[in-house]
Coordinates of C-alpha atoms in Angstrom, one line a residue:
X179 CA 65.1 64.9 106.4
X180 CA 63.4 61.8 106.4
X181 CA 59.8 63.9 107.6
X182 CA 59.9 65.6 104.0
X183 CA 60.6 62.9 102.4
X184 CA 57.9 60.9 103.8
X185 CA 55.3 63.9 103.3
X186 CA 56.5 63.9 99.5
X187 CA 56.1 60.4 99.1
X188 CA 52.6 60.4 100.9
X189 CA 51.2 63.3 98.4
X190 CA 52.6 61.0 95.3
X191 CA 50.6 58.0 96.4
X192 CA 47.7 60.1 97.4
X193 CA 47.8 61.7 93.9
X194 CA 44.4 61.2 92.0
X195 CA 43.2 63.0 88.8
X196 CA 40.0 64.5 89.5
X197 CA 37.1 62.6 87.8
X198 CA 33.6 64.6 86.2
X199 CA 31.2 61.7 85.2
X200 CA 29.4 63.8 83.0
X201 CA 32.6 65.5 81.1
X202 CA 33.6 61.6 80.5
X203 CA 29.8 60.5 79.8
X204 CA 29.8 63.5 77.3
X205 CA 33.4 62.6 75.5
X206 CA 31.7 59.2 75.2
X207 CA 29.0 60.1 73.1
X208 CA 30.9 62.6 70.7
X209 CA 33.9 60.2 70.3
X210 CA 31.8 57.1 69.3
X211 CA 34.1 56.6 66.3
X212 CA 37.1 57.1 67.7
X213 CA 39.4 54.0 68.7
X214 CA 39.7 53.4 72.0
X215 CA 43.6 53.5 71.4
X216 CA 42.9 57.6 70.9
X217 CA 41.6 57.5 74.5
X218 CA 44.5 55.6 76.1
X219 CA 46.8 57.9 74.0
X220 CA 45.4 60.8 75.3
X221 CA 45.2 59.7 78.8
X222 CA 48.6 59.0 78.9
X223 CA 49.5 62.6 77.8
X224 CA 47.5 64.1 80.7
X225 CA 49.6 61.9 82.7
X226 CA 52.7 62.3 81.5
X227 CA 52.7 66.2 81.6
X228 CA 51.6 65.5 85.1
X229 CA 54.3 63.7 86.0
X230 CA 56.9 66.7 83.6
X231 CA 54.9 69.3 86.3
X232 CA 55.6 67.3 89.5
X233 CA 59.3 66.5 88.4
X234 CA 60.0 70.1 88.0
X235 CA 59.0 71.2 91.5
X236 CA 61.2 68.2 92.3
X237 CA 64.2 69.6 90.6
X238 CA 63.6 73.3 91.7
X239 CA 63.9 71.9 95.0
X240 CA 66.9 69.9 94.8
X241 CA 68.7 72.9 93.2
X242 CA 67.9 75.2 95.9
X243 CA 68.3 73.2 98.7
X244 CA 71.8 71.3 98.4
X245 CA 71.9 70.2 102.1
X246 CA 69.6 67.3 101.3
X247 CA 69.7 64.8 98.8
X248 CA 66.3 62.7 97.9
X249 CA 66.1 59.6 96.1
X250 CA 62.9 58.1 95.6
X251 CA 61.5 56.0 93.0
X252 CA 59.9 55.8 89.7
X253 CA 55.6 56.5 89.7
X254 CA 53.9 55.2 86.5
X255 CA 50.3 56.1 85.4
X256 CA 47.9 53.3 84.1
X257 CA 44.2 53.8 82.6
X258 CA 42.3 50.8 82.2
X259 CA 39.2 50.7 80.0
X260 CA 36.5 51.4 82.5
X261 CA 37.9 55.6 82.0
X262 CA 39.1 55.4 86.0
X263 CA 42.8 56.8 86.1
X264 CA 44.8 54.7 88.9
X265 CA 48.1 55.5 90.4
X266 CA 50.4 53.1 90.8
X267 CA 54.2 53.4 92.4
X268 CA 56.4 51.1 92.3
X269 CA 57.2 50.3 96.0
X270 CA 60.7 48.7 97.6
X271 CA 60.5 48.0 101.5
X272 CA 64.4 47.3 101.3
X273 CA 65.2 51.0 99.7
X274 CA 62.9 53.3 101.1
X275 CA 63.4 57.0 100.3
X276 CA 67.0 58.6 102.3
X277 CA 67.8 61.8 103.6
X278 CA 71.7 62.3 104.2
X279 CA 72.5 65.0 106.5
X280 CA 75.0 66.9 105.3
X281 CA 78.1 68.2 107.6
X282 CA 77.2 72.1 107.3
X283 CA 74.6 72.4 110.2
X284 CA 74.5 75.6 110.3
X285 CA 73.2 75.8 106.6
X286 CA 69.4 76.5 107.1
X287 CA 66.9 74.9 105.9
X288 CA 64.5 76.2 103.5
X289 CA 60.8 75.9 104.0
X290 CA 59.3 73.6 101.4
X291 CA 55.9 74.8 100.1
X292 CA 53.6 71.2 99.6
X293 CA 51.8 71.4 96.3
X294 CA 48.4 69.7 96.0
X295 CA 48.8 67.5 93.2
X296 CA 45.1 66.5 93.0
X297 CA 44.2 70.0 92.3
X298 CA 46.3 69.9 88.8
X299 CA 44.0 69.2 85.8
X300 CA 45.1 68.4 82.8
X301 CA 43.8 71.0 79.6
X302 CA 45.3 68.3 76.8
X303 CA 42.1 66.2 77.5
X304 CA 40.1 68.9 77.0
X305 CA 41.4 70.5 73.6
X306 CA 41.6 66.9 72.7
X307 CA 37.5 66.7 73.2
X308 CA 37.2 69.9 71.4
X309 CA 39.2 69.1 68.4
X310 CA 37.5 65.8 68.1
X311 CA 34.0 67.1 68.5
X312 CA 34.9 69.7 65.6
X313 CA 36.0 66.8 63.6
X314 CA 32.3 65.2 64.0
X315 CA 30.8 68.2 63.4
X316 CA 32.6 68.2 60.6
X317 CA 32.6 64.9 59.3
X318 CA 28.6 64.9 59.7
X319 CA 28.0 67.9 58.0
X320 CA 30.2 66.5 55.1
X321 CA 27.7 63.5 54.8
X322 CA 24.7 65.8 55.2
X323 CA 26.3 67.6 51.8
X324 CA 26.7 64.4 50.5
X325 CA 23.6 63.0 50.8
X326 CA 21.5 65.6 49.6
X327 CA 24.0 65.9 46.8
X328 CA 23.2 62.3 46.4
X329 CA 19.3 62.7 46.1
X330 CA 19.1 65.5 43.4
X331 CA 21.7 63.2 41.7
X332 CA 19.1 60.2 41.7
X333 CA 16.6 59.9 39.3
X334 CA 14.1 57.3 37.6
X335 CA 13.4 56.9 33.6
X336 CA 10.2 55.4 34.7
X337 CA 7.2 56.4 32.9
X338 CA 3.1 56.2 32.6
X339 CA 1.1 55.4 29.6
X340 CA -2.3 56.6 29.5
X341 CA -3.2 52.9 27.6
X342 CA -1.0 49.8 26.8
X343 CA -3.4 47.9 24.3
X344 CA -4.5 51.1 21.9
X345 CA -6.5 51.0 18.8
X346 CA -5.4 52.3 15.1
X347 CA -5.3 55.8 15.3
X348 CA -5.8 56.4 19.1
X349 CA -3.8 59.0 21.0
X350 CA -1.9 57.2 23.2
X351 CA 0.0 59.7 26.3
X352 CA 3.3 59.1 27.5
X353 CA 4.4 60.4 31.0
X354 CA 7.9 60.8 32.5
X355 CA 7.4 60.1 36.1
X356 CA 10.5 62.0 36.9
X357 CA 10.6 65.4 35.8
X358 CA 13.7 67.6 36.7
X359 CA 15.1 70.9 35.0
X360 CA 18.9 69.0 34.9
X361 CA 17.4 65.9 33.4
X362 CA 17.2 65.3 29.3
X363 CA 14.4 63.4 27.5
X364 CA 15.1 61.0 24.6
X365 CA 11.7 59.0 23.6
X366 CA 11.7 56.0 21.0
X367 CA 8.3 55.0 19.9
X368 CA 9.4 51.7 18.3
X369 CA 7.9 53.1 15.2
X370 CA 10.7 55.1 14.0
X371 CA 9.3 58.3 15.3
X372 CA 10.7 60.2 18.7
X373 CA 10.2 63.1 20.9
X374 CA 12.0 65.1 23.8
X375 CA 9.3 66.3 25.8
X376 CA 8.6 65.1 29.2
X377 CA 5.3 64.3 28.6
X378 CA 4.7 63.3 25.1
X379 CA 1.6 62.3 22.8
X380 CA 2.1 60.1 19.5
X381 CA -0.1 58.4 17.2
X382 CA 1.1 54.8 15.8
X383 CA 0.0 54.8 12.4
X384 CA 0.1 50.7 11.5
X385 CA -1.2 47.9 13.7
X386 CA 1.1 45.8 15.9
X387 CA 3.6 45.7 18.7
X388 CA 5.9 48.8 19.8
X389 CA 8.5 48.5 21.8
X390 CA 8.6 52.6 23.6
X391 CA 11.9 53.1 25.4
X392 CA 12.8 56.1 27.2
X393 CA 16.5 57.3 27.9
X394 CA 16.5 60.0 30.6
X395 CA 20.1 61.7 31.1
X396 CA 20.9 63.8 33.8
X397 CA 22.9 66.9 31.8
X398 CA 25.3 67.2 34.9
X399 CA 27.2 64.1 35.2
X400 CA 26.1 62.4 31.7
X401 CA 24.6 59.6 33.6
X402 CA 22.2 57.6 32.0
X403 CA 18.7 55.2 32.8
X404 CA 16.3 53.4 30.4
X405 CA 13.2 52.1 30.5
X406 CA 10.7 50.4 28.4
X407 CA 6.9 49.2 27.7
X408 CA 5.5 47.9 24.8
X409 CA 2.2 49.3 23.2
X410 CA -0.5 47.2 21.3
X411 CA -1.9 48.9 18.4
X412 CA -4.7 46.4 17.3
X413 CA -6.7 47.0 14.0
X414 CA -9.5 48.2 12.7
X415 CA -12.2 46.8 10.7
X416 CA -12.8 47.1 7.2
X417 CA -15.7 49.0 6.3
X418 CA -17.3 49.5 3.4
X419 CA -20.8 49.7 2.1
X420 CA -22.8 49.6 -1.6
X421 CA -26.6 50.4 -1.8
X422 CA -29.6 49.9 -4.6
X423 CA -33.3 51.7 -4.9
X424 CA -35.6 49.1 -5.7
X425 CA -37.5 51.3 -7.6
X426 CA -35.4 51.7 -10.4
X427 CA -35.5 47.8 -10.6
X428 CA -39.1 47.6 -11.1
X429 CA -40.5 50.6 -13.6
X430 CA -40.0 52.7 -11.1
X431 CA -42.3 51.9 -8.9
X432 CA -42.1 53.5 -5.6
X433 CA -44.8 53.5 -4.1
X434 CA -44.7 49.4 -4.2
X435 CA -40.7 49.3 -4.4
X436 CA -40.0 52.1 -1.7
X437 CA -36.4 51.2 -0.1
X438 CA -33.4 52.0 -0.5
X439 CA -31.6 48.0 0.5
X440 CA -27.7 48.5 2.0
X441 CA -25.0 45.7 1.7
X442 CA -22.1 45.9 4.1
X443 CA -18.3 45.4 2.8
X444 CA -15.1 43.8 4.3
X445 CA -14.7 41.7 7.2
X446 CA -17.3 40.8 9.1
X447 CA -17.8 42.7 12.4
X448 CA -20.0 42.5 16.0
X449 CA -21.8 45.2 15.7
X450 CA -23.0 47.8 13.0
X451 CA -24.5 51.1 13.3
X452 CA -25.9 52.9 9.9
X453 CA -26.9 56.6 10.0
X454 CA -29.5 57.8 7.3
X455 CA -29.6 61.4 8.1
X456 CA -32.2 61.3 10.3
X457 CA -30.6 61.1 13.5
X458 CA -32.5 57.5 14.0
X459 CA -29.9 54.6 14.1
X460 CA -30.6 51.3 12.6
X461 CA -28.2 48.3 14.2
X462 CA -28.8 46.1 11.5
X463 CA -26.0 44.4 8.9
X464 CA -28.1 44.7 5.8
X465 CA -30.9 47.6 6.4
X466 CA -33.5 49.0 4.4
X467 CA -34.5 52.6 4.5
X468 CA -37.0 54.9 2.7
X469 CA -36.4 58.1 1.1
X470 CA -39.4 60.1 0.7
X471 CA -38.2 62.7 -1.6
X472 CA -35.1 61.6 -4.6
X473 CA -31.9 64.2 -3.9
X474 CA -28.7 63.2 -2.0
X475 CA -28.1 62.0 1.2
X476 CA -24.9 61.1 3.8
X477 CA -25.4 57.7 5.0
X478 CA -23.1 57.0 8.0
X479 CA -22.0 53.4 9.0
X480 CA -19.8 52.4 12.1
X481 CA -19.1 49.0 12.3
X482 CA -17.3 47.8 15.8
X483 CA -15.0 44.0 15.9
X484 CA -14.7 41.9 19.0
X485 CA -11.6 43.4 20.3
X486 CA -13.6 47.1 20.7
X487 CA -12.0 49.1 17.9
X488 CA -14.4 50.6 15.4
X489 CA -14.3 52.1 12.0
X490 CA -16.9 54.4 10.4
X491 CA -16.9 55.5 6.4
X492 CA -19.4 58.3 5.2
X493 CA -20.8 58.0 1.6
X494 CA -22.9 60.3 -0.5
X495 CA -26.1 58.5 -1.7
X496 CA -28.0 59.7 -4.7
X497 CA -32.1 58.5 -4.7
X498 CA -33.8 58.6 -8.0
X499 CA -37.3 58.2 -7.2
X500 CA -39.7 59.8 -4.4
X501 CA -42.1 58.2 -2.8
X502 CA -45.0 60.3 -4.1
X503 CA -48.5 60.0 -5.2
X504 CA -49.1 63.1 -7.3
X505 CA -51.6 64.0 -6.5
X506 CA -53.4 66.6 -7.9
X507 CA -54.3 69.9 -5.6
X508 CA -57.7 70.5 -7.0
X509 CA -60.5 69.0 -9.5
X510 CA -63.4 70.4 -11.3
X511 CA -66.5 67.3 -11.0
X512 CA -68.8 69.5 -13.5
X513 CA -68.5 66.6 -16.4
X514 CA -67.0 68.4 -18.9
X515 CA -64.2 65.7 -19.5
X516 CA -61.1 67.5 -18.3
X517 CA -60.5 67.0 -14.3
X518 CA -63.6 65.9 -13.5
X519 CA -62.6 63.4 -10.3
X520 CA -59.6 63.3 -7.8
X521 CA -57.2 59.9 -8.0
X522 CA -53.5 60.2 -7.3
X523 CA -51.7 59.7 -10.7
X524 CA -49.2 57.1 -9.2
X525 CA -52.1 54.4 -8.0
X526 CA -53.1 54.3 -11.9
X527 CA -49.6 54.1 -13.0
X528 CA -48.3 51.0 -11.0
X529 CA -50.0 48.2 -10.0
X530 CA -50.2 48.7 -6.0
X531 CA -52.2 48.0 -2.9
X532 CA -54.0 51.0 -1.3
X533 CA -56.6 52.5 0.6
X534 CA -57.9 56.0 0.0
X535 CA -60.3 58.1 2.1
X536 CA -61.9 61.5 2.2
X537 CA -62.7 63.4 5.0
X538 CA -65.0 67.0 4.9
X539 CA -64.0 70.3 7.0
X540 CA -65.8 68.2 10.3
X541 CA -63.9 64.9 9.9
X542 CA -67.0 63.2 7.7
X543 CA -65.8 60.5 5.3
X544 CA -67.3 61.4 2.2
X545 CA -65.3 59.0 0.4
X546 CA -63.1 55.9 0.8
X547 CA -61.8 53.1 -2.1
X548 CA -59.1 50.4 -2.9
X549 CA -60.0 50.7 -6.4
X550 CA -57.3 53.1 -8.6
X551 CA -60.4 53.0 -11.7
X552 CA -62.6 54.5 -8.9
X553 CA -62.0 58.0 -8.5
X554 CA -63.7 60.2 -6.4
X555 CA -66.1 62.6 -8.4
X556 CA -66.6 65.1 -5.1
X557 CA -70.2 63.6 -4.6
X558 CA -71.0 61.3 -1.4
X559 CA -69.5 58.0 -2.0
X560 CA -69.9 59.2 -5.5
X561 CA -73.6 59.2 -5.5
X562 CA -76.3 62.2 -5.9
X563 CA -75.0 65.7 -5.8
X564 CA -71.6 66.6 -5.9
X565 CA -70.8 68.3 -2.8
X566 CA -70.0 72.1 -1.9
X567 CA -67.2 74.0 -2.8
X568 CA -64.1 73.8 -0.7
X569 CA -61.2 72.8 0.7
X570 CA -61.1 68.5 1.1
X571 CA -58.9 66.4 3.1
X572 CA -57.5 62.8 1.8
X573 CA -55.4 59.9 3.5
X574 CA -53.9 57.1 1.7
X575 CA -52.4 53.7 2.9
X576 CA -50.1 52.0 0.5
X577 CA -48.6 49.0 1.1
X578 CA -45.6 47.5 -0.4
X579 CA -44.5 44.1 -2.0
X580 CA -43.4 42.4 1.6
X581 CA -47.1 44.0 2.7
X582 CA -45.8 46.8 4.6
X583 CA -48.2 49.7 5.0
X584 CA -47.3 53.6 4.2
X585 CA -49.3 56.3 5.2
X586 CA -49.6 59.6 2.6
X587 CA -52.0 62.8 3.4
X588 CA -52.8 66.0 1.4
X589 CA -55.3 68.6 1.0
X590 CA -58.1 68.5 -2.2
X591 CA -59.7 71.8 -3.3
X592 CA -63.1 71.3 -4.9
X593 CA -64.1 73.6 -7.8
X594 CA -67.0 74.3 -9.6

């Protein structure tokens, strides 16, 4: 009796549960967040149903073999926090383990079949791993959901403008850098005018500061965000323009009083541009221009200030007088008193400065004068024979009162 119970107490104090360094290195890594009061707690399970298994054989024994009676004593499992499980039993030299004989020797005795405890392995470990790896599946999906969730919940009410400092009656762009089908648009453009659009275009219709805000919404969970910018509308200048033909001052007289003068209204500006009709521009403040023929005529003028806005007005002009001779398109020098020599009627009319010459088929000067009481009678400088019939050519300079020279041509038909 006291061989068996030595063998049973030798396989208890041999008893190890088998360790897998990788099953434990995995655990490890799925079970980051768990406490490591879970661990012991499941550790001790293991051991504990261990422990029920062992006790069970024990009993089955006991039952079926009532010759012998064993005592032994308690075993207790411990787990310290390195993962290594240690057996420990609680040893006393002075009460080792009895086997009492009992009086009935002829009762046989039954063969006792020696389990190996260290084959045992405990599943509780195992479901536990599973569960709590289903659990961090779990719990990082969940923040997977959340954080996407989270991003197409975020959004900015941030927005461009195509120009902060604008001038009076620019276009001025607005764009929502954030542009989402859940999200709603509110615009304010300080000026008591709004919009809805995403992307919205507006036109401030006074000078001054404008405070824009935009209130984006998200249509979902009625959060809001704002932003704003503020937009300079700086003015224009004033432009404004009156005109005079000298002509009409002075009899008349174009050919000596030729321009049209132009005055410039408002504030003053930097720079001015004036457009006559011609397509040539004239940067001048107070310009002069001639009008060959009287009728009416646009005159354009853009005038630009010092903080680069510009202003242009377009008025209808109305010119009296042309700037022509009249001159006659054929004579008759056969001295019968009625068109007998070529002058242009205007350089008899009005006292003017000129130069006249005349020129045959070949380019010859026949003829030249600054006289207007010397008219050409078709004869060589207006000596001998008057000269053959046909077709003459004439070229006059004028010049007017500041001196300014004028050119005129024409065609002269001689008749006889």
């Amino acid at each position: 009796m006291d061989k068996f119970e030595d063998i049973i107490k030798q396989k208890v104090e041999q008893f190890e549960p088998k360790f897998n360094e990788a099953h434990w290195n995995a655990l490890d890594q799925k079970l980051t967040s768990i406490k490591k009061a879970k661990i012991v707690k499941n550790t001790i399970l293991s051991v504990a149903a261990t422990v029920f298994v062992a006790l069970g054989f024990y009993f089955i024994y006991q039952s079926s073999t009532p010759d012998y009676t064993v005592k032994s004593n308690k075993h207790f499992v411990e787990t310290n926090n390195t993962e290594e499980a240690i057996i420990n039993e609680e040893k006393n030299s002075t009460n080792p383990i009895i086997v009492q004989e009992q009086k009935n020797e002829k009762t046989p005795v039954l063969p006792i079949e020696i389990i190996k405890l260290d084959k045992l392995e405990s599943p509780i470990s195992e479901k536990a791993a599973d569960v709590s790896e289903r659990r961090n599946d779990e719990v990082v999906n969940d923040n997977i959901n959340k954080s996407v969730k989270t991003n197409q919940d975020k959004f900015s009410s941030e927005f461009i403008v195509s120009n902060k400092k604008v001038c009076l009656g620019d276009e001025v762009s607005f764009d929502a850098i954030d542009k989402k089908e859940l999200l709603s648009y509110t615009w304010d453009f300080g000026d008591g005018n709004f919009s809805t659009k995403p992307n919205p275009k507006h036109v401030f219709k006074q000078q001054g500061t404008f405070v824009v805000t935009l209130l984006v919404t998200n249509k979902k969970t009625a959060e809001e965000s704002k932003s704003i910018q503020q937009i300079t509308v700086q003015s224009l200048p004033n432009v404004d323009f009156t005109y005079q033909e000298q002509s009409t001052q002075f009899d008349d007289n174009k050919l000596k009083y030729p321009k049209t003068t132009f005055s410039c209204k408002g504030e003053a500006a930097d720079t001015y541009e004036w457009n006559f009709g011609n397509s040539k521009i004239i940067k001048e403040k107070q310009p002069a221009f001639i009008f060959d023929k009287k009728g009416e005529y646009e005159v354009s003028l853009t005038a630009k200030s010092s903080n680069g806005c510009s202003n242009s007005i377009t008025k209808t002009i109305s010119i009296v007088n042309s700037l022509e001779l009249f001159a006659p398109s054929a004579f008759t020098p056969n001295f019968d008193g009625n068109n007998d020599d070529f002058m242009p009627e205007a350089l008899t009319t009005w006292d003017i400065k000129f130069e006249m010459v005349i020129k045959n088929k070949s380019g010859n000067v026949v003829y030249k004068t600054t006289d207007k009481n010397a008219a050409w009678n078709g004869s060589v400088n207006n000596q001998g024979n008057t000269l053959e019939e046909g077709m003459y050519f004439w070229q006059i300079i004028t010049y007017d009162a500041e001196g300014k020279p004028y050119q005129h041509a024409g065609k002269i038909n001689l008749l006889k």
